[in-house]
mmCIF file of C-alpha atoms in Angstrom:
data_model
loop_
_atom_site.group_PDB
_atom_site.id
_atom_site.type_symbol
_atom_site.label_atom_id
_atom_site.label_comp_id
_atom_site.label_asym_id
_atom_site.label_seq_id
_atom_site.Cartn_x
_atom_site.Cartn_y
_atom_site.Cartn_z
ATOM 1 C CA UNK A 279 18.772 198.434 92.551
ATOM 2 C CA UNK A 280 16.535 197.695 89.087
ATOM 3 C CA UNK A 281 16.714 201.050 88.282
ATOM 4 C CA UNK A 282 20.640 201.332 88.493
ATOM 5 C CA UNK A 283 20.413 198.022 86.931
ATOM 6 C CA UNK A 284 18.405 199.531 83.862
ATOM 7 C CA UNK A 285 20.701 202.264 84.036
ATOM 8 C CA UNK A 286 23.533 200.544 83.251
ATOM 9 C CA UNK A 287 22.823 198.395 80.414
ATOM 10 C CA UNK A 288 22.227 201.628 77.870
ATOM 11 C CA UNK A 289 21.628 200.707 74.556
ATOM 12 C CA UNK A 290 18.567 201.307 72.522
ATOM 13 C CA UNK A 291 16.340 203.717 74.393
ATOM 14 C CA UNK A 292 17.298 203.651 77.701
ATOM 15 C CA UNK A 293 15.188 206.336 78.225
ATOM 16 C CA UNK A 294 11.822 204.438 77.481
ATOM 17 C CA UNK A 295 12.881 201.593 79.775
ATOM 18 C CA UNK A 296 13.824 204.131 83.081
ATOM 19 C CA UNK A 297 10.410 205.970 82.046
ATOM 20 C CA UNK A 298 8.586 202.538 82.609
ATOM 21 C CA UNK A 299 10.293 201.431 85.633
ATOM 22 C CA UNK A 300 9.352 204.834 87.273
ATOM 23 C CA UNK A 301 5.977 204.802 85.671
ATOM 24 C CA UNK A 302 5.049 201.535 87.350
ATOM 25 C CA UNK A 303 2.424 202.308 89.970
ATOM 26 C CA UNK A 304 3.820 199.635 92.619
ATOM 27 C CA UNK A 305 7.548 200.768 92.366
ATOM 28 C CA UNK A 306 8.793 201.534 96.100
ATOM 29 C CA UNK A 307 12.836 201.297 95.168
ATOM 30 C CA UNK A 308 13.496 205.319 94.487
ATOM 31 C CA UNK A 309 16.830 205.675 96.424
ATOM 32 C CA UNK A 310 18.056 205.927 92.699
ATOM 33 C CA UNK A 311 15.889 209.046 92.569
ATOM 34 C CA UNK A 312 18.280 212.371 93.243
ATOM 35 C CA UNK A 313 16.919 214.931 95.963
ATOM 36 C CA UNK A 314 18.231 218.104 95.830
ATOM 37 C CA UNK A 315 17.403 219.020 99.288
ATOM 38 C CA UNK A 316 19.935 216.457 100.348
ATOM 39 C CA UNK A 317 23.175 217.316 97.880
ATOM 40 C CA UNK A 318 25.648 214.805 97.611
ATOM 41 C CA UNK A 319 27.553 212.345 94.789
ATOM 42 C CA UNK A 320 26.913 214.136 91.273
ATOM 43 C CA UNK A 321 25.036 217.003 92.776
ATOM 44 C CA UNK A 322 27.129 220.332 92.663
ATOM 45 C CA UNK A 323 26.242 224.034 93.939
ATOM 46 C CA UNK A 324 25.431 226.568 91.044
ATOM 47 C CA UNK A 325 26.605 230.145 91.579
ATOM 48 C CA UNK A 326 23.801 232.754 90.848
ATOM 49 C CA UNK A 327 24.203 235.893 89.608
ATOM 50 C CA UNK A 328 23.318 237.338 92.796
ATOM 51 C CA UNK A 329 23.926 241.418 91.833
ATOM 52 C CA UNK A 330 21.513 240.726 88.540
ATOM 53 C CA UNK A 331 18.302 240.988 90.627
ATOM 54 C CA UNK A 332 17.393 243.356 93.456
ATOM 55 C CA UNK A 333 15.973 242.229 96.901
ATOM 56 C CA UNK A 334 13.204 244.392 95.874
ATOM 57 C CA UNK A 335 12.102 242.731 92.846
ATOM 58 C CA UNK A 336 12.701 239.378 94.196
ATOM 59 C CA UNK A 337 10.071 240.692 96.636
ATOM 60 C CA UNK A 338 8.195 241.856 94.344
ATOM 61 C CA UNK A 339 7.810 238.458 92.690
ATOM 62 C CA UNK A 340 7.250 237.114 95.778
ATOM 63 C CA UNK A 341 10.863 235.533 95.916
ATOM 64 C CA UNK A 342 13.154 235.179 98.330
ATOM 65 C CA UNK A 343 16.292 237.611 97.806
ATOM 66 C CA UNK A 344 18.684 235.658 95.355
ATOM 67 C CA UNK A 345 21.722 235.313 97.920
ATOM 68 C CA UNK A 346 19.489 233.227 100.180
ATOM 69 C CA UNK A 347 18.223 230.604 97.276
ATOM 70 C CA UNK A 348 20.185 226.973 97.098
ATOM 71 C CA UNK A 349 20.640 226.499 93.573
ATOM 72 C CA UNK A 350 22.271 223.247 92.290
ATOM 73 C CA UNK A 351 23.760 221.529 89.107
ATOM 74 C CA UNK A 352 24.609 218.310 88.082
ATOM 75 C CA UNK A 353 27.753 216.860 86.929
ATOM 76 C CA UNK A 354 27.522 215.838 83.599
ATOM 77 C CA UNK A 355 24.764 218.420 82.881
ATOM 78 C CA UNK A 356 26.394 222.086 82.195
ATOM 79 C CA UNK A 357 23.715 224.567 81.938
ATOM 80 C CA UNK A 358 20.930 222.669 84.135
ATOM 81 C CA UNK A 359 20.172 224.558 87.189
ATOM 82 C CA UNK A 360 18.094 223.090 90.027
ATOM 83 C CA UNK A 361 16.585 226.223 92.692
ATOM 84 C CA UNK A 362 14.742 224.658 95.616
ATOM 85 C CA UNK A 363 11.955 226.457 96.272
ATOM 86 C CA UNK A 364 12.847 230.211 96.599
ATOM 87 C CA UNK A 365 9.473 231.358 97.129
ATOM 88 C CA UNK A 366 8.502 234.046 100.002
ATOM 89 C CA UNK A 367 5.520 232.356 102.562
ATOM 90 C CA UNK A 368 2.233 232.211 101.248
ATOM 91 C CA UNK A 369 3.625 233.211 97.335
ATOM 92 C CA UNK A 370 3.201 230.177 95.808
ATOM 93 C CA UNK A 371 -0.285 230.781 96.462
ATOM 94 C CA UNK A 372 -0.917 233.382 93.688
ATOM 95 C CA UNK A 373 0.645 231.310 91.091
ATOM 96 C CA UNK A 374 -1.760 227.852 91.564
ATOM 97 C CA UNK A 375 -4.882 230.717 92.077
ATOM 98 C CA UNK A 376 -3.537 232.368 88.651
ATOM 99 C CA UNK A 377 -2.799 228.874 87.000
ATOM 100 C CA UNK A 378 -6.729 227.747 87.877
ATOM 101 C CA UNK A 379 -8.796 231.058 87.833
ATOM 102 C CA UNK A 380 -6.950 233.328 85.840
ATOM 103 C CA UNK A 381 -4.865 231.601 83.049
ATOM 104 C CA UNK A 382 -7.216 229.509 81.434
ATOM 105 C CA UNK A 383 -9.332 232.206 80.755
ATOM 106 C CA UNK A 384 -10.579 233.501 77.125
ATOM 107 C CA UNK A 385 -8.440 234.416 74.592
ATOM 108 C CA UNK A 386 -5.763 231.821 76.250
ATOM 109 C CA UNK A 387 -5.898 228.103 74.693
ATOM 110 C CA UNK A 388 -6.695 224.775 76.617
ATOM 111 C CA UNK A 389 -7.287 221.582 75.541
ATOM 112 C CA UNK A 390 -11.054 221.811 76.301
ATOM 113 C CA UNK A 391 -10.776 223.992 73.479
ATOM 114 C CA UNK A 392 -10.071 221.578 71.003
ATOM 115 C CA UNK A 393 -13.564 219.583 71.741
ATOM 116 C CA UNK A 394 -16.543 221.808 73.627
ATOM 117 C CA UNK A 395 -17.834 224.857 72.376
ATOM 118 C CA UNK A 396 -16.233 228.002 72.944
ATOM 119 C CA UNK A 397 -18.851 229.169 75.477
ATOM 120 C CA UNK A 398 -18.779 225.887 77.834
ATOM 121 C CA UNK A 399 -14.756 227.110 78.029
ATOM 122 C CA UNK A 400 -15.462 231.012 79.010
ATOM 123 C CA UNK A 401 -15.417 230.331 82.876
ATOM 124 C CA UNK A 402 -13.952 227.215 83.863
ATOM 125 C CA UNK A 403 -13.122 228.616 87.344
ATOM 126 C CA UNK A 404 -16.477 229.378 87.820
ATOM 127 C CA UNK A 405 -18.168 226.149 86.934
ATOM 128 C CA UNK A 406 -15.843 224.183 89.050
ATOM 129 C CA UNK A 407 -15.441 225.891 92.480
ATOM 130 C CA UNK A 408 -18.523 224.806 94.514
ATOM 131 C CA UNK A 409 -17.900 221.362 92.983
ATOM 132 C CA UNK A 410 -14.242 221.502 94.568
ATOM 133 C CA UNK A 411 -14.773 223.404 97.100
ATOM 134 C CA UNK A 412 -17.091 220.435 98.494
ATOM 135 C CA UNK A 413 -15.318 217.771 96.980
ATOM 136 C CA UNK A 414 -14.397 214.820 99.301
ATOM 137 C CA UNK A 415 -12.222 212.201 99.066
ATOM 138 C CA UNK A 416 -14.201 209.694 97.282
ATOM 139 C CA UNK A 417 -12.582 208.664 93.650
ATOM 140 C CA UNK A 418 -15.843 208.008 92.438
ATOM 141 C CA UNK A 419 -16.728 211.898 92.229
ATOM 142 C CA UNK A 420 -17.350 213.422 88.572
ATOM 143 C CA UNK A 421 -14.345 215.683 87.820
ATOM 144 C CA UNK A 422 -15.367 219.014 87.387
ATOM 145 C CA UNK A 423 -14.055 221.085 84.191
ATOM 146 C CA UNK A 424 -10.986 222.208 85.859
ATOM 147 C CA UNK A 425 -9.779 218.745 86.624
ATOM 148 C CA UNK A 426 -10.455 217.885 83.556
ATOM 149 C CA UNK A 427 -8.103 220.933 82.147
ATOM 150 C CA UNK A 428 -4.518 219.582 80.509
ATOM 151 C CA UNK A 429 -2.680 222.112 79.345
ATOM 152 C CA UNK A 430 -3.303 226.099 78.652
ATOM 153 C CA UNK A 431 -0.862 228.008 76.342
ATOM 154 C CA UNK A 432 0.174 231.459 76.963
ATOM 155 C CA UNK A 433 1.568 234.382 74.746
ATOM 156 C CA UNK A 434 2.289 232.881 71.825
ATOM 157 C CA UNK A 435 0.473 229.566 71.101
ATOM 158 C CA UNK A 436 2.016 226.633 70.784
ATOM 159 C CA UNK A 437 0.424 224.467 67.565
ATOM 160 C CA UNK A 438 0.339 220.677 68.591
ATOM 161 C CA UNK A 439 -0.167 219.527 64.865
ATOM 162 C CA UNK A 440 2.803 221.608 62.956
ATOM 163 C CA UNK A 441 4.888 221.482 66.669
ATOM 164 C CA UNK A 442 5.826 225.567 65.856
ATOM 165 C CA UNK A 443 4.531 229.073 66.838
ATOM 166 C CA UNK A 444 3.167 231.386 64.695
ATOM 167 C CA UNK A 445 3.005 235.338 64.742
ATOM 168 C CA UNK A 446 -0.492 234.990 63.962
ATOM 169 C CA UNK A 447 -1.335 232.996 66.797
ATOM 170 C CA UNK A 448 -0.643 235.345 70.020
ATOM 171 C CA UNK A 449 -2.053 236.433 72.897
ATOM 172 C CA UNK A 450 -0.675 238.666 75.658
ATOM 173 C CA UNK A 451 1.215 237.214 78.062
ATOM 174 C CA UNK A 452 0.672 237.939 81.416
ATOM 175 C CA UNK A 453 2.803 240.439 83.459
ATOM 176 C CA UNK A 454 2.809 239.092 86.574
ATOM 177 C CA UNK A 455 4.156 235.585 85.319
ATOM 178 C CA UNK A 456 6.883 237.629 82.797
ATOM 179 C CA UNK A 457 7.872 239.434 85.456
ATOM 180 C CA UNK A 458 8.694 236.583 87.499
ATOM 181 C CA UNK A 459 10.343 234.729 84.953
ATOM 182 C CA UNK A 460 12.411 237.520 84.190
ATOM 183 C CA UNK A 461 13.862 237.634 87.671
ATOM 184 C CA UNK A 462 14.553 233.711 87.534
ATOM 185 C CA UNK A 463 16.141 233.819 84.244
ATOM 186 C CA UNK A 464 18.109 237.344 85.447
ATOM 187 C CA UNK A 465 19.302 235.550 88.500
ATOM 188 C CA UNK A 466 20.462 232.691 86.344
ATOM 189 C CA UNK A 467 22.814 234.749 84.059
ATOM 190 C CA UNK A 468 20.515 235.675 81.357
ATOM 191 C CA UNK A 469 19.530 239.391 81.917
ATOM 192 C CA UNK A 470 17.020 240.642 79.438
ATOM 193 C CA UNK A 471 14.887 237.267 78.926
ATOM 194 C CA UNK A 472 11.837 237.885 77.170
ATOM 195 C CA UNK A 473 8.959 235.392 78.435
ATOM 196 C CA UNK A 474 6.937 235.028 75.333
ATOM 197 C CA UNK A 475 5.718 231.735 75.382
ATOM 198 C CA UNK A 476 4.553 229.595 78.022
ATOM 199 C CA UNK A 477 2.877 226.059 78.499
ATOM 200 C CA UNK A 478 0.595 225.045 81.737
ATOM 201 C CA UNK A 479 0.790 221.272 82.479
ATOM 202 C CA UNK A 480 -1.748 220.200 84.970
ATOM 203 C CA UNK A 481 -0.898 216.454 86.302
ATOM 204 C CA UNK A 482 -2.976 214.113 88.653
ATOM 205 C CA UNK A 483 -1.834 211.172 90.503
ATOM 206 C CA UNK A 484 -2.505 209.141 87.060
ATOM 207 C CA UNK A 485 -1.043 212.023 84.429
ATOM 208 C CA UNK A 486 2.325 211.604 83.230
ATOM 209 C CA UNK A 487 4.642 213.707 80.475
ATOM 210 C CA UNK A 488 5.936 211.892 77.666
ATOM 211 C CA UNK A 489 9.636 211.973 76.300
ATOM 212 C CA UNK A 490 10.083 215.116 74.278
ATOM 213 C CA UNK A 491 12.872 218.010 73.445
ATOM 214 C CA UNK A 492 11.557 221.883 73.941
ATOM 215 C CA UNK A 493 13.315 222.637 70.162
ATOM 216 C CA UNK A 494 10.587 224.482 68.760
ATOM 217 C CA UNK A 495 11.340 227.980 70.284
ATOM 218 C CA UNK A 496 13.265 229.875 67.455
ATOM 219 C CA UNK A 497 16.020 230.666 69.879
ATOM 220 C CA UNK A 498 17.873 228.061 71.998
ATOM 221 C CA UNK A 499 20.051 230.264 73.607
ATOM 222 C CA UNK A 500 17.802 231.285 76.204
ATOM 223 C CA UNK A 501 17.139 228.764 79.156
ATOM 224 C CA UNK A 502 13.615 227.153 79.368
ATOM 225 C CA UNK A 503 11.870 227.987 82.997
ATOM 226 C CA UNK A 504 10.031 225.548 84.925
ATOM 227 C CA UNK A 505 8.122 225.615 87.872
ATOM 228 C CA UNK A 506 6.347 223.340 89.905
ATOM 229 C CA UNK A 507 3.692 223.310 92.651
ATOM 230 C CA UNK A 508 1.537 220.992 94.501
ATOM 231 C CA UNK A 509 2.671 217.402 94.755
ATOM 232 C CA UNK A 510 5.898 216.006 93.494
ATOM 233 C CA UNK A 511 6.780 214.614 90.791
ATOM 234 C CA UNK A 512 9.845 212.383 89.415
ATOM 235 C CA UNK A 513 11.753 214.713 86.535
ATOM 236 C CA UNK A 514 13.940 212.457 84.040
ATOM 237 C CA UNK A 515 16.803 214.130 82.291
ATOM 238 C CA UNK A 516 18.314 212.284 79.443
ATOM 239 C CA UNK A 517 20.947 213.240 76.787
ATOM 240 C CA UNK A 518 20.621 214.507 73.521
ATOM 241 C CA UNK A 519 19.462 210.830 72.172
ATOM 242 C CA UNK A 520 16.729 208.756 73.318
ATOM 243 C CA UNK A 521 19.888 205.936 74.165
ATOM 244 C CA UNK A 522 21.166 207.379 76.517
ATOM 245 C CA UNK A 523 20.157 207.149 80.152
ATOM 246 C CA UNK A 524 18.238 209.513 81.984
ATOM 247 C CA UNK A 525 18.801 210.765 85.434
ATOM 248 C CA UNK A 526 16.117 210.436 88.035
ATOM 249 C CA UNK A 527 15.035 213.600 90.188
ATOM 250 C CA UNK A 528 12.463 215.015 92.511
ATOM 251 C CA UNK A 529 10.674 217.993 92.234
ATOM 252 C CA UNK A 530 8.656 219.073 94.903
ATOM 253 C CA UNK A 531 6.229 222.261 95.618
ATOM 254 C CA UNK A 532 8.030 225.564 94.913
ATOM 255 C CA UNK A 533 11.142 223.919 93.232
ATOM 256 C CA UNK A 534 12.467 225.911 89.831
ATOM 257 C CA UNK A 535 14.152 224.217 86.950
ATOM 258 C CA UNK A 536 16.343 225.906 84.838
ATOM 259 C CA UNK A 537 17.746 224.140 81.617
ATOM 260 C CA UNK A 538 19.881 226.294 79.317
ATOM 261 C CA UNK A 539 23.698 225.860 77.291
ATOM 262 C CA UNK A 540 23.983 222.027 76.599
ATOM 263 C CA UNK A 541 21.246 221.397 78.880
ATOM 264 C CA UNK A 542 18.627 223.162 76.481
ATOM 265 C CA UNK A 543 17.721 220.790 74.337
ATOM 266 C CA UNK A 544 18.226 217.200 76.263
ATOM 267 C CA UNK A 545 15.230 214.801 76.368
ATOM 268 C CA UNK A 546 13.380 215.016 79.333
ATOM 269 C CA UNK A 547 9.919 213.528 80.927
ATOM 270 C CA UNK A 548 7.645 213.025 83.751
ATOM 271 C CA UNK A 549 6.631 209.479 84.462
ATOM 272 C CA UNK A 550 5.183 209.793 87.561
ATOM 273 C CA UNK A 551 3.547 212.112 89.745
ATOM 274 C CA UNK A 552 3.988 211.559 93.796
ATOM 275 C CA UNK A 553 2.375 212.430 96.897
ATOM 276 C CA UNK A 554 4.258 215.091 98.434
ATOM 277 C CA UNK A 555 7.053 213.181 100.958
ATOM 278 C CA UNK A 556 5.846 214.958 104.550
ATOM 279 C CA UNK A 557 2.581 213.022 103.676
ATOM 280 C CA UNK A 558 -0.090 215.252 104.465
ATOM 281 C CA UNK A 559 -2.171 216.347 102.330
ATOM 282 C CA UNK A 560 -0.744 219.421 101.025
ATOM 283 C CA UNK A 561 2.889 220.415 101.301
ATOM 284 C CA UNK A 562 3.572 222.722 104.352
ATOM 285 C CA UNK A 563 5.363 225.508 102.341
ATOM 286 C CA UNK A 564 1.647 225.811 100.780
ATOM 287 C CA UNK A 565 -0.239 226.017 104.655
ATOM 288 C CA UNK A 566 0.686 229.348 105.321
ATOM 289 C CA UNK A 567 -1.090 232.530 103.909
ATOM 290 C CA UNK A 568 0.669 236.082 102.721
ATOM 291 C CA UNK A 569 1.788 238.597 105.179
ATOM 292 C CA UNK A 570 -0.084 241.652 105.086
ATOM 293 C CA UNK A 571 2.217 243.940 103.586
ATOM 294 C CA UNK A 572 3.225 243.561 100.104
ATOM 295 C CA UNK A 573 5.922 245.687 98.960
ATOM 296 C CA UNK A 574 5.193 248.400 96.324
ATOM 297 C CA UNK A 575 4.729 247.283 92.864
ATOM 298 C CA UNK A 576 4.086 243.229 93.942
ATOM 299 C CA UNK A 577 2.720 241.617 91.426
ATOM 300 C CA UNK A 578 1.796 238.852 94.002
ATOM 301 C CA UNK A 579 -2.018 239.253 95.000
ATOM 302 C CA UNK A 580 -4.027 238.041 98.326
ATOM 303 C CA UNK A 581 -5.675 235.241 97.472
ATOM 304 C CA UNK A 582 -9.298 235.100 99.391
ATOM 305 C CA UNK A 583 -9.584 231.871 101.558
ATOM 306 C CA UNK A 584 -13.162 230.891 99.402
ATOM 307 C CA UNK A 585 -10.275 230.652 96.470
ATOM 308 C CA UNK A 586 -7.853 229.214 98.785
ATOM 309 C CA UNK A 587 -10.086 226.597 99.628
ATOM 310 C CA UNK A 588 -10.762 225.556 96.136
ATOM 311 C CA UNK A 589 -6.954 225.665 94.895
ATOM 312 C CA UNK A 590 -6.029 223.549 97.627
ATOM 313 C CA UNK A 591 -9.065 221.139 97.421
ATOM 314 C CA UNK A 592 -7.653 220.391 93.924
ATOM 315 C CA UNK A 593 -3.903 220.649 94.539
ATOM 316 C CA UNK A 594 -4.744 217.412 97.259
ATOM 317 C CA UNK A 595 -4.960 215.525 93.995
ATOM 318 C CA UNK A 596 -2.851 217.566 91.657
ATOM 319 C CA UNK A 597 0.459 218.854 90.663
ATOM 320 C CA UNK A 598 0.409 222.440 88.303
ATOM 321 C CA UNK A 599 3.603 223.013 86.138
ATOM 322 C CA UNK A 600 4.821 226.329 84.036
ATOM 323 C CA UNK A 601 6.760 226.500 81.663
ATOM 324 C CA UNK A 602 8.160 229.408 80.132
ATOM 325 C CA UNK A 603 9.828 230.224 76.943
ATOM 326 C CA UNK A 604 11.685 232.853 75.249
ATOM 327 C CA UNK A 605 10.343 231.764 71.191
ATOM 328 C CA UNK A 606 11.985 235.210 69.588
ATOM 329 C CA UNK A 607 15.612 236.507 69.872
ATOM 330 C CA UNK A 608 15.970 239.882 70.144
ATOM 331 C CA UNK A 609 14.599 241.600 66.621
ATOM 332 C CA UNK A 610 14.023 238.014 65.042
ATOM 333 C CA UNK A 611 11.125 237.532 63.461
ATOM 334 C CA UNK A 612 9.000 233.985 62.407
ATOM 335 C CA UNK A 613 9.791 232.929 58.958
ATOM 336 C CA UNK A 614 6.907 233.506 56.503
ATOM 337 C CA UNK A 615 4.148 230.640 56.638
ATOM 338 C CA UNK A 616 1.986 228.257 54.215
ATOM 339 C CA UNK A 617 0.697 226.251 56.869
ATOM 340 C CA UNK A 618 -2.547 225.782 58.538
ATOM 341 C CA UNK A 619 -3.447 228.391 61.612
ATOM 342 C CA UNK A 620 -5.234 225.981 63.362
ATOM 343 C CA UNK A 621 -4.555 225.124 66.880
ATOM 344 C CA UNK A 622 -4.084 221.414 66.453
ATOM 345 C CA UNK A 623 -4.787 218.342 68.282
ATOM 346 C CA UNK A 624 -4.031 217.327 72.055
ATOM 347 C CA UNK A 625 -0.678 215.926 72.277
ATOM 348 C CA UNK A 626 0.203 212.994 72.225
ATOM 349 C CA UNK A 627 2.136 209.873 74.521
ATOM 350 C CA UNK A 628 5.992 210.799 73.043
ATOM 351 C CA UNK A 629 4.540 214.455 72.560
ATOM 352 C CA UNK A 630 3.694 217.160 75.738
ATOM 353 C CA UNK A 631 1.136 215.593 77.808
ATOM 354 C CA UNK A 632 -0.731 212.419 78.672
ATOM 355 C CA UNK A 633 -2.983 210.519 81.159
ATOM 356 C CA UNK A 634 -2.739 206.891 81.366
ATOM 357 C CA UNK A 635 -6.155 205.131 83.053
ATOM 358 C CA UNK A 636 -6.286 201.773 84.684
ATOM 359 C CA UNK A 637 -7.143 200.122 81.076
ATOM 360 C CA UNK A 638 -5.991 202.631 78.528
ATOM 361 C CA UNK A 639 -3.130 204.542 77.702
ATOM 362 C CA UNK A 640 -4.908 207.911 75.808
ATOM 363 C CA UNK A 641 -5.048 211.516 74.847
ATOM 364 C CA UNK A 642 -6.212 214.191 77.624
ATOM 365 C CA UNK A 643 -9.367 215.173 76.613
#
């Protein structure tokens, strides 16, 4: 296989050379690629710490309870855990409806930010749903605001030009997605994780993430959270230099990274984004709507089918990633600053997030 091939001969920057391969649009040979939801060769089990979260806040984050999840590892990897999808029916609903109509809302940051004025960036949910909600299947069709949308930063805001939070740059972050990732993390081994930080990635079939390390958190012992919905995606996970060869893995709707321990700070990167593998046009854990009873306290909300429609009109297109940081160990506080407050420029190809067109390779904006 080329990609076991490239693999193998190492050297300088493996990683850019498996990040190519992958990235190619015609490249059908991904039996290199590992799927979780068949385990097998390097792929281990993961014990969870099944007594650290209740059945009824798993419910009520819309999770299934922890001693039903199948959470994996791989050899060669301590500290990475792989949890495929745990979600309840119909849950992972409220986090793509949040993710497009709630999150990028004023005072949260996108990268339309960073080049239209602050009023054409009030409502982006609002200018784009009757143009998504009709939207066919023609390529040709103007993308409405929302597809146009990057990235949004949460809690505290993540500066693209110094690559470091600031106290003075915060928002709240909001409960319903802490409260989640607090379960995660709990269930993981790492009871009292603070979500304080977190950064939206929103891919198309042409979108990929460059190589990077998540090191700019002030505190690396807590694990980075990572959740995906909508189509797949390939996930690399390399070492701690750019020389060493990544591993190749899917991630599909509902799926939940977990990299912590040795694991927290390994390069890692996106080449490719995938239609989802049943090949229709939306995954079938995302078909089916919320029961009617929600237990007490739920943070998960019906979603109406008019904002169904639109979520899923763009998810046929679209993949919708979250990650979530802890930046501040408990009773640490940022260093005192000189720098600029600004909120920097879009990243760039080796940096978060970037789209690559038929001609050009350039910045998502």
């Amino acid at each position: 296989m080329a990609a076991a091939a490239l693999t193998r001969e190492g050297g300088e920057d493996a990683f850019r050379r498996l990040f190519r391969f992958y990235r190619q649009r015609d490249t059908s040979d991904l039996r290199g690629v590992v799927d979780f939801s068949v385990p097998g060769g390097q792929v281990v089990r993961s014990q969870l710490s099944i007594s650290s979260v209740s059945d009824q806040d798993a419910y009520r984050a819309g999770l299934q309870p922890v001693s039903q999840w199948k959470a994996y590892g791989l050899k060669g990897y301590p500290g990475f855990i792989f949890i495929l999808n745990p979600f309840l029916p119909g849950c992972q609903r409220h986090w793509v409806k949040q993710c497009l109509k709630l999150y990028p809302q004023k005072p949260n940051v996108c990268n339309l930010d960073l080049h239209m004025a602050p009023e054409k960036t009030i409502d982006l949910w609002g200018q784009s749903k009757e143009q998504l909600r009709k939207k066919g299947s023609s390529k040709w069709e103007p993308r409405s605001l929302l597809e146009k949308l990057r990235w949004v930063t949460l809690g505290y805001h993540y500066n693209w030009d110094t690559k470091k939070y600031s106290a003075n740059h915060h928002t709240p972050f909001p409960s319903d997605l802490a409260f989640l990732s607090e379960q995660v993390a709990a269930a993981c081994g790492f009871r009292g994780f603070q979500a304080q930080a977190g950064i939206l990635n929103y891919y198309h079939f042409d979108s990929s993430l460059g190589i990077h390390v998540d090191e700019s958190e002030l505190d690396h012992s807590r694990p980075l959270l990572s959740f995906s919905f909508g189509q797949s995606s390939i996930f690399l996970l390399g070492g701690l230099k750019r020389e060493e060869a990544p591993t190749a893995m899917f991630m599909h709707s509902g799926d939940i990274m977990v990299m912590s321990g040795f694991s927290r700070l390994l390069y890692h990167a996106v080449p490719r984004v995938l239609p989802n593998p049943e090949g229709t046009a939306l995954p079938s854990c995302l078909d089916q709507g919320l029961s009617s009873d929600l237990p007490v306290g739920s943070v998960i909300e019906h979603s109406s089918d008019e904002d169904w429609q639109v979520c899923a009109n763009y998810l046929q297109s679209s993949r919708i990633n979250m990650t979530i940081r802890q930046v501040l160990a408990e009773g640490q506080k940022f260093p005192e600053e000189s720098g600029t407050k600004g909120r920097g420029q879009a990243p760039s190809e080796d940096g978060h997030h970037q789209e690559n067109s038929r001609t050009k390779r350039h910045k998502p904006n």
